[in-house]
CSV table of N, CA and C in Angstrom, one decimal:
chain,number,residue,atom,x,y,z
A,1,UNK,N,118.8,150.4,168.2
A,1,UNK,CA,118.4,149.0,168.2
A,1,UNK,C,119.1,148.2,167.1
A,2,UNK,N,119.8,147.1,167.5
A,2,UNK,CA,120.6,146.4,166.4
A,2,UNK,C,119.6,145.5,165.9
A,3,UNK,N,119.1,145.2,166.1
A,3,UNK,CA,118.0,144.0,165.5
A,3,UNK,C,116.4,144.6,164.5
A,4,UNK,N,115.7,144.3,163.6
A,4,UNK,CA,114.8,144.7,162.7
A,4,UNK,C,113.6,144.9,163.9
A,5,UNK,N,112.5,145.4,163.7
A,5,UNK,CA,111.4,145.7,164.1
A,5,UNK,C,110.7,144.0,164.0
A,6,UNK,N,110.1,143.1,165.0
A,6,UNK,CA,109.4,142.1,164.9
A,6,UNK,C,108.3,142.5,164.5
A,7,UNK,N,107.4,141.7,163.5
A,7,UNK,CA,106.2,141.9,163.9
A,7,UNK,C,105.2,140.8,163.2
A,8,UNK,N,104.4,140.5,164.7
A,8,UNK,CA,103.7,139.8,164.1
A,8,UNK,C,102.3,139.7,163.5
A,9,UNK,N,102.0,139.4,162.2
A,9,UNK,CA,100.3,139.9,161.6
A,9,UNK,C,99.7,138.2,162.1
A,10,UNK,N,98.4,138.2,162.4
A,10,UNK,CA,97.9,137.8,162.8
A,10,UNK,C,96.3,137.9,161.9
A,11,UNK,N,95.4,136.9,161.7
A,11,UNK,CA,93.9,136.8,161.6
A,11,UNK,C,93.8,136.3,162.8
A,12,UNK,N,92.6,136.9,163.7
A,12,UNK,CA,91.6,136.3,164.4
A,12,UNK,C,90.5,136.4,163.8
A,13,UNK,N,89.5,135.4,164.8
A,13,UNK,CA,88.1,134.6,164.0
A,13,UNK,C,88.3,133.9,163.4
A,14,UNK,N,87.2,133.9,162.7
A,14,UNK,CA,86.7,133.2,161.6
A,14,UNK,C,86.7,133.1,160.0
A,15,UNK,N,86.8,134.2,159.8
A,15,UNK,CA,87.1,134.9,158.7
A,15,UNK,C,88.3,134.3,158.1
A,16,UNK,N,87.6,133.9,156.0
A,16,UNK,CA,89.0,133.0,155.9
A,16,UNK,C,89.6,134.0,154.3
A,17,UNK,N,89.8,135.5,154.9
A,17,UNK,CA,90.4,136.3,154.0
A,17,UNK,C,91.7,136.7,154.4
A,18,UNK,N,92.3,136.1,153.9
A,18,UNK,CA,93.7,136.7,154.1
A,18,UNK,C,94.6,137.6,153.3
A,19,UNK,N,94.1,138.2,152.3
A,19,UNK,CA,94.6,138.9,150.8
A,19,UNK,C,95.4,140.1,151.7
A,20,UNK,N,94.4,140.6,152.8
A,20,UNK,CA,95.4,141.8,153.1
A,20,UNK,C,96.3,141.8,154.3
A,21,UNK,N,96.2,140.7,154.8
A,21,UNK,CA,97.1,140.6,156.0
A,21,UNK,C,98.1,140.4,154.9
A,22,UNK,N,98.2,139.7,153.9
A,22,UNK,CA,99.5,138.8,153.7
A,22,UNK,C,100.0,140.1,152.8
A,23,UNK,N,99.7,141.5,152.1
A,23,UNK,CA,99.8,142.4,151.4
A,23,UNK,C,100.8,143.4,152.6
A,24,UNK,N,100.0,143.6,153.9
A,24,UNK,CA,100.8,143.9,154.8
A,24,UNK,C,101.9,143.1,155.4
A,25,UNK,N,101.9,141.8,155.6
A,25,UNK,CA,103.0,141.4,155.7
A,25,UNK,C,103.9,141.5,154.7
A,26,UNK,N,104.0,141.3,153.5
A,26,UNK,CA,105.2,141.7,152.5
A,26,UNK,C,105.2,143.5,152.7
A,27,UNK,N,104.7,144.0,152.6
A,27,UNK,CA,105.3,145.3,152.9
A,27,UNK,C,106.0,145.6,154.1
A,28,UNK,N,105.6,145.4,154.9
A,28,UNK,CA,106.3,145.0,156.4
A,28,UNK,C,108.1,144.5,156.1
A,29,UNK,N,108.2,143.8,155.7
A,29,UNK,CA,108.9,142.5,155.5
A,29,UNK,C,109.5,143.5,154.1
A,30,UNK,N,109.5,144.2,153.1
A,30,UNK,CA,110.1,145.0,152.5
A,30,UNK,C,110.4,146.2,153.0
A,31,UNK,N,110.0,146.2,154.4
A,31,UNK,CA,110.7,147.6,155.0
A,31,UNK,C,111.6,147.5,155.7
A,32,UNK,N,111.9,146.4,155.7
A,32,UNK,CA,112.6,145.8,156.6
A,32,UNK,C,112.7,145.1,158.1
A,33,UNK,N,111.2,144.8,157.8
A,33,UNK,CA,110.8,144.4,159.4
A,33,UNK,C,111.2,142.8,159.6
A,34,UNK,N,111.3,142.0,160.2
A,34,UNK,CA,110.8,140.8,160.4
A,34,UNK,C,109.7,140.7,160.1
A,35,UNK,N,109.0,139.7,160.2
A,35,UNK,CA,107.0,139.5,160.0
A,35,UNK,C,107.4,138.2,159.9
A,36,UNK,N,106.2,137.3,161.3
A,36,UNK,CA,105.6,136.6,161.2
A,36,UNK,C,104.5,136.3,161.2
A,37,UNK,N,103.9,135.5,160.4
A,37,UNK,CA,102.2,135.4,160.1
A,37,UNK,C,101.7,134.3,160.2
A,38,UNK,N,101.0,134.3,161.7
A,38,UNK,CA,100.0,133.1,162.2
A,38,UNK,C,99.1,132.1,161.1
A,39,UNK,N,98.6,133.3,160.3
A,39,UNK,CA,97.6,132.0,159.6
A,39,UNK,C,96.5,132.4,159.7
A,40,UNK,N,95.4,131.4,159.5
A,40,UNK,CA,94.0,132.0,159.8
A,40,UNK,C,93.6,131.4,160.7
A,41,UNK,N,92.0,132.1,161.1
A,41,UNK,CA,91.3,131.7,162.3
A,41,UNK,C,92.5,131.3,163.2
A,42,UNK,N,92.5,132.4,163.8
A,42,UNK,CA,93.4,132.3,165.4
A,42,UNK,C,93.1,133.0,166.3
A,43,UNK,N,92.8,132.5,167.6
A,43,UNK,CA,92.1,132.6,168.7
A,43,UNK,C,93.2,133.7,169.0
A,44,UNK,N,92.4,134.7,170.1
A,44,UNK,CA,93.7,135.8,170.5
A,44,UNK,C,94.4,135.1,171.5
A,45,UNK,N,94.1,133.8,172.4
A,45,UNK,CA,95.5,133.0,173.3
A,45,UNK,C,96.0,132.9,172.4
A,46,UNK,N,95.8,132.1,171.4
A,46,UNK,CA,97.1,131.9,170.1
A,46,UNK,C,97.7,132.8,169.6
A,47,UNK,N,97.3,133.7,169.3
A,47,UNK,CA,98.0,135.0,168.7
A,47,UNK,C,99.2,135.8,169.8
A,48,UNK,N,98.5,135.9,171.4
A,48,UNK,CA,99.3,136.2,172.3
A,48,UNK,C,100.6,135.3,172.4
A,49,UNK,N,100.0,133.9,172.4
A,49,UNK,CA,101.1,132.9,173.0
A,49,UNK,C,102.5,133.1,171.6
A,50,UNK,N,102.0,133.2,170.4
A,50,UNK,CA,103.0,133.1,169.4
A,50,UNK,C,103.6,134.4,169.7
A,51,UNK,N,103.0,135.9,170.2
A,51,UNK,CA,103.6,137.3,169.9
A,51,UNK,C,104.8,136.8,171.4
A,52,UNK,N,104.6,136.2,172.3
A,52,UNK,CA,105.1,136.3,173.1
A,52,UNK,C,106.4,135.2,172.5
A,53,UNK,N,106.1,134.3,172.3
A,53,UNK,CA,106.9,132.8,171.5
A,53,UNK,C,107.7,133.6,170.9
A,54,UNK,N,107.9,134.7,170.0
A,54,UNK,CA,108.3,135.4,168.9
A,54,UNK,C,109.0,136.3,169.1
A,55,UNK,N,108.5,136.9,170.4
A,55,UNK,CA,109.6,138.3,171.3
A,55,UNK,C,109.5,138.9,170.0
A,56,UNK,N,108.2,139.3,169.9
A,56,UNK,CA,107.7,140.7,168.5
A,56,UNK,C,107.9,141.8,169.5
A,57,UNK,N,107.8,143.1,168.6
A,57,UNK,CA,107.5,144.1,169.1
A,57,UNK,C,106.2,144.9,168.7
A,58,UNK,N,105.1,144.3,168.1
A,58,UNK,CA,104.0,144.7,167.1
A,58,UNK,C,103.2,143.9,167.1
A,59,UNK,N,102.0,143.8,167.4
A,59,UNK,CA,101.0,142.2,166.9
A,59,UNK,C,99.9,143.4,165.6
A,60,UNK,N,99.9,143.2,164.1
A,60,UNK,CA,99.0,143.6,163.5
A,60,UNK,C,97.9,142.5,163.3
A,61,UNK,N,96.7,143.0,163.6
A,61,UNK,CA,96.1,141.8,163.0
A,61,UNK,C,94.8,141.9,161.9
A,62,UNK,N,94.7,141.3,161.4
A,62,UNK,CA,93.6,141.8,159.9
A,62,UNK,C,92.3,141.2,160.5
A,63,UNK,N,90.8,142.0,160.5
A,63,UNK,CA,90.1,140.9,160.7
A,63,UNK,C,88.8,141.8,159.7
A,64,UNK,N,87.8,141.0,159.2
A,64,UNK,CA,86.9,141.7,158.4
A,64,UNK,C,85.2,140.8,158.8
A,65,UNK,N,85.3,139.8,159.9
A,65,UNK,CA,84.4,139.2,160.4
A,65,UNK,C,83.6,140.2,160.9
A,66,UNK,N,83.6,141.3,161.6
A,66,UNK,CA,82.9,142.0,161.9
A,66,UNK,C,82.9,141.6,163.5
A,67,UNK,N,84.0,140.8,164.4
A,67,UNK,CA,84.1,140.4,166.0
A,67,UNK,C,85.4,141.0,165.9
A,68,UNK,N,85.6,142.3,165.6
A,68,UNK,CA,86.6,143.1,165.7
A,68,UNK,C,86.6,143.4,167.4
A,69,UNK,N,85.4,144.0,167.7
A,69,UNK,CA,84.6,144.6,169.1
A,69,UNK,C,85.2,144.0,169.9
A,70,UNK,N,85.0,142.2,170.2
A,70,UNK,CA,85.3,141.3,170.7
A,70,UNK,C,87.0,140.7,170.6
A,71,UNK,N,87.2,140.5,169.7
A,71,UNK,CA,88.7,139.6,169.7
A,71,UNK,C,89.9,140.7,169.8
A,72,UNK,N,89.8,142.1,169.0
A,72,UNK,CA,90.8,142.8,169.2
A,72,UNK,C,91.1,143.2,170.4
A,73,UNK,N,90.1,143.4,171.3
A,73,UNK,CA,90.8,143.8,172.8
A,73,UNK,C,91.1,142.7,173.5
A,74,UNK,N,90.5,141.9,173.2
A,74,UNK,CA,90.8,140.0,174.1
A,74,UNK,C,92.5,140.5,174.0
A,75,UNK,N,93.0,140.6,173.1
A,75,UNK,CA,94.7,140.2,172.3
A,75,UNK,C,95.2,141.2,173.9
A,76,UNK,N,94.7,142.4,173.3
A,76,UNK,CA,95.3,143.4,174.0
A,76,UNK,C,95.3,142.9,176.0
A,77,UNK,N,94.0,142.6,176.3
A,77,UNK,CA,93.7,142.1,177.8
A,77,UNK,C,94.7,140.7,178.1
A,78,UNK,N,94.9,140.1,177.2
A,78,UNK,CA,95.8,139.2,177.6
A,78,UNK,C,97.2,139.2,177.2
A,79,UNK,N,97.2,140.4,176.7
A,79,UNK,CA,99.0,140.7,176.6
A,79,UNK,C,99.2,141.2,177.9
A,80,UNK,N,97.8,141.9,178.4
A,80,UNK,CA,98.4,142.7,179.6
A,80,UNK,C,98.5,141.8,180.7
A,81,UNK,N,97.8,140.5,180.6
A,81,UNK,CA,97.8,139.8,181.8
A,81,UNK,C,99.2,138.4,181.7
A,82,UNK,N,99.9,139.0,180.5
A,82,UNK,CA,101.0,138.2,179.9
A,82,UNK,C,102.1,139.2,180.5
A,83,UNK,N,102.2,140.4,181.3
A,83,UNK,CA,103.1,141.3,180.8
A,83,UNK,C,103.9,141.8,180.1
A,84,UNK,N,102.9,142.1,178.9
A,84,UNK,CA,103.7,142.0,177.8
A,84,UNK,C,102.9,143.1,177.1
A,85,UNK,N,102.2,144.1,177.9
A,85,UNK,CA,101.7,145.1,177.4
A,85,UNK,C,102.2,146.2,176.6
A,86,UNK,N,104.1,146.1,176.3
A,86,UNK,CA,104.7,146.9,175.7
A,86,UNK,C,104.8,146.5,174.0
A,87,UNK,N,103.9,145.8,173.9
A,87,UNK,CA,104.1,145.2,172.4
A,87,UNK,C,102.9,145.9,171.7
A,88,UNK,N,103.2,146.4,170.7
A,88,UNK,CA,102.3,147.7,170.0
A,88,UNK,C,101.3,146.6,169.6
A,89,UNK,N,100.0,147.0,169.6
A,89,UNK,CA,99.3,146.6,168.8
A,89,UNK,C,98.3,147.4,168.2
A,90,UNK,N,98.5,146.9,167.0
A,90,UNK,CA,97.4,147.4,165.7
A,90,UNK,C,96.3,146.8,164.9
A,91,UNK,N,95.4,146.9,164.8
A,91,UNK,CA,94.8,146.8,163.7
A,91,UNK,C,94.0,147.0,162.2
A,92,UNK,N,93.1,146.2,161.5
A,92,UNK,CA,92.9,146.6,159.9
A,92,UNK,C,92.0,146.2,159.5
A,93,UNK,N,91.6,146.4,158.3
A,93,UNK,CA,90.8,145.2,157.9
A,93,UNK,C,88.9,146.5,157.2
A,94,UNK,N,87.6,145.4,157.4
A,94,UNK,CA,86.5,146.3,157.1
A,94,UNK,C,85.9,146.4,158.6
A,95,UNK,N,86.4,147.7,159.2
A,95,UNK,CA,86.1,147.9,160.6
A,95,UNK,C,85.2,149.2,160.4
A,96,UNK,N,84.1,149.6,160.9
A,96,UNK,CA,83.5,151.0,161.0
A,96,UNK,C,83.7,152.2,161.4
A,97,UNK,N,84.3,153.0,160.8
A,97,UNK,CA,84.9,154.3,161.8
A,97,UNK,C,84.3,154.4,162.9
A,98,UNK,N,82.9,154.6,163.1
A,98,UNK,CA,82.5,154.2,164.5
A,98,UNK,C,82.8,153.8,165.7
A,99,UNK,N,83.5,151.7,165.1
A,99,UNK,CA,84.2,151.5,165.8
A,99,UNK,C,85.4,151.5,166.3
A,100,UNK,N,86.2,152.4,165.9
A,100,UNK,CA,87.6,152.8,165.9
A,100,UNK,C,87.8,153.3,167.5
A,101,UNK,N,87.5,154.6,167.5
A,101,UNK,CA,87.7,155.0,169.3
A,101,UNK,C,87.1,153.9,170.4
A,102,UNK,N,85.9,153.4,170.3
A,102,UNK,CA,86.2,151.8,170.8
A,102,UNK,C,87.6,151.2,171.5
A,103,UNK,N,87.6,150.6,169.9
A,103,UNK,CA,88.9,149.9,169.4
A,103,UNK,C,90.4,150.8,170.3
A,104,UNK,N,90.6,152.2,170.2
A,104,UNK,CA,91.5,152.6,170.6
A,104,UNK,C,91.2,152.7,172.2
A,105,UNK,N,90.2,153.1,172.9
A,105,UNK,CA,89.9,153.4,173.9
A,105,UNK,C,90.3,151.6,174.4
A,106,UNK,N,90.2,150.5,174.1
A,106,UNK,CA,90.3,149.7,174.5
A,106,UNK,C,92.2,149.1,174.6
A,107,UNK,N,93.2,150.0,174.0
A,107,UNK,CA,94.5,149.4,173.5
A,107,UNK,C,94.8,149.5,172.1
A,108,UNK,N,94.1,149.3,171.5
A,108,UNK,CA,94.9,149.2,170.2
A,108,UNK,C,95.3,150.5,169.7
A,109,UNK,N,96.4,151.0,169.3
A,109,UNK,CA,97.0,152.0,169.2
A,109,UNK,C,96.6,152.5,168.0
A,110,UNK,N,96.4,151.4,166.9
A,110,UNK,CA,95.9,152.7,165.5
A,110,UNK,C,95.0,151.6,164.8
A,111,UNK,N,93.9,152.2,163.7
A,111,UNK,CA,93.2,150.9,162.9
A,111,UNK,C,93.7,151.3,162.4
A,112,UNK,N,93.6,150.4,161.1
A,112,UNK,CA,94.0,150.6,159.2
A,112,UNK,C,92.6,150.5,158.5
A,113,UNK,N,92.2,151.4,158.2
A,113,UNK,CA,91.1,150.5,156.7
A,113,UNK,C,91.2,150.4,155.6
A,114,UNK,N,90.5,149.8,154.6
A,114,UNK,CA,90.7,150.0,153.3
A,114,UNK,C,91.0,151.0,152.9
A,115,UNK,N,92.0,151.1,151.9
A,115,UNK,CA,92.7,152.4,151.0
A,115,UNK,C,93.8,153.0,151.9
A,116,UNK,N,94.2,152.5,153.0
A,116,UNK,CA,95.1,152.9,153.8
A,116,UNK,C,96.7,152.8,153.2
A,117,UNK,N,97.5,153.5,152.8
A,117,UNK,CA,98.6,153.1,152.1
A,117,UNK,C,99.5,152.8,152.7
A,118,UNK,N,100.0,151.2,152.3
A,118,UNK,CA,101.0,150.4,153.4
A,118,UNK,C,101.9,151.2,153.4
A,119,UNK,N,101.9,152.3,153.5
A,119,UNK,CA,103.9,153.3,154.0
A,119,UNK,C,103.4,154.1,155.0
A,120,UNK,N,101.9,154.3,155.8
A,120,UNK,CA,101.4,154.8,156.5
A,120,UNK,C,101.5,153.8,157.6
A,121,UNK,N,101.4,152.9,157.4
A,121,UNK,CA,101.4,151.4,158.6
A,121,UNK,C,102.6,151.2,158.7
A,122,UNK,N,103.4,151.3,158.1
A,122,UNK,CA,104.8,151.4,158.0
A,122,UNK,C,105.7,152.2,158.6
A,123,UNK,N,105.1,153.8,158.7
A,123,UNK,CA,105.4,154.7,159.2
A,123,UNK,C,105.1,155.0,160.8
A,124,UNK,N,103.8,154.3,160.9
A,124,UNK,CA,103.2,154.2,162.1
A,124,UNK,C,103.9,153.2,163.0
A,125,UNK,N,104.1,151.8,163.0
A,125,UNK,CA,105.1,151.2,163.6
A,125,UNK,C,106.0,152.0,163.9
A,126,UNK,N,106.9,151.8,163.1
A,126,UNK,CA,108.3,152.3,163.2
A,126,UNK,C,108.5,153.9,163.9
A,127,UNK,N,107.0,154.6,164.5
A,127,UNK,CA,107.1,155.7,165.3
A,127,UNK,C,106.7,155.3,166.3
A,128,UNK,N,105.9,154.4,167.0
A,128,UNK,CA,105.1,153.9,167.9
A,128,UNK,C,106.2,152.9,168.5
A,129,UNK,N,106.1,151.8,167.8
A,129,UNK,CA,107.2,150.6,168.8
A,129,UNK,C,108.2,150.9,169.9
A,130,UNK,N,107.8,150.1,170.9
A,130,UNK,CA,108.6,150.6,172.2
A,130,UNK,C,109.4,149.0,171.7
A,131,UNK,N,110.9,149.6,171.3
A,131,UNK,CA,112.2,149.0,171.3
A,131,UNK,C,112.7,148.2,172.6
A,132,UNK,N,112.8,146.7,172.5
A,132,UNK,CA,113.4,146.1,174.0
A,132,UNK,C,114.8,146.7,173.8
């Protein structure tokens, strides 16, 4: 692939913490990725419409609201109804191991939680991403 790994971090909800999305985005973006970062509170159409706007290959998105349940697979269901189901998606944030198989059983390919070290998310992309 001649071109960097896109990727875009995203907040959905409500939730107006952004300390770790923006921690993963500069690591991201020091590994050489692209990264673009939506901002807060963003609806998963928004987040889809920009991943698709963006021709990413990655949507990460940070969320600690506790509508992980809810918004992280919305992303995933309307990527798929975007055809654009080949764009990795991940998640992070204070999610409950509990909820994790959920979470994966629904699309999302890997969570992050606290103490996760960004060369692991880093690592994980960069083995997962299906390259256009």
């Amino acid at each position: 692939m001649d071109r960097p790994i896109r990727v875009l971090v995203a907040k959905p909800g409500l939730d107006g913490h952004d300390r770790g999305a923006k921690v993963i985005a500069r690591a991201l973006r020091d590994a050489g990725m692209e990264v673009i970062y939506t901002g807060l509170r963003q609806t998963p159409e928004q987040i889809v419409s920009a991943a698709i706007q963006e021709d990413v290959d990655c949507v990460a998105m940070s969320i600690l609201s506790g509508a992980h349940n809810t918004l992280l697979p919305k992303v995933v269901e309307l990527l798929k109804a975007e055809n654009a189901e080949d764009i990795l998606v991940i998640g992070g944030g204070v999610i409950p191991d509990d909820d994790i198989p959920f979470l994966k059983e629904k699309g999302i390919a890997e969570v992050f939680t606290p103490g996760t070290p960004t060369s692991v998310t880093i690592d994980f992309i960069k083995a997962n991403v299906k390259r256009k």
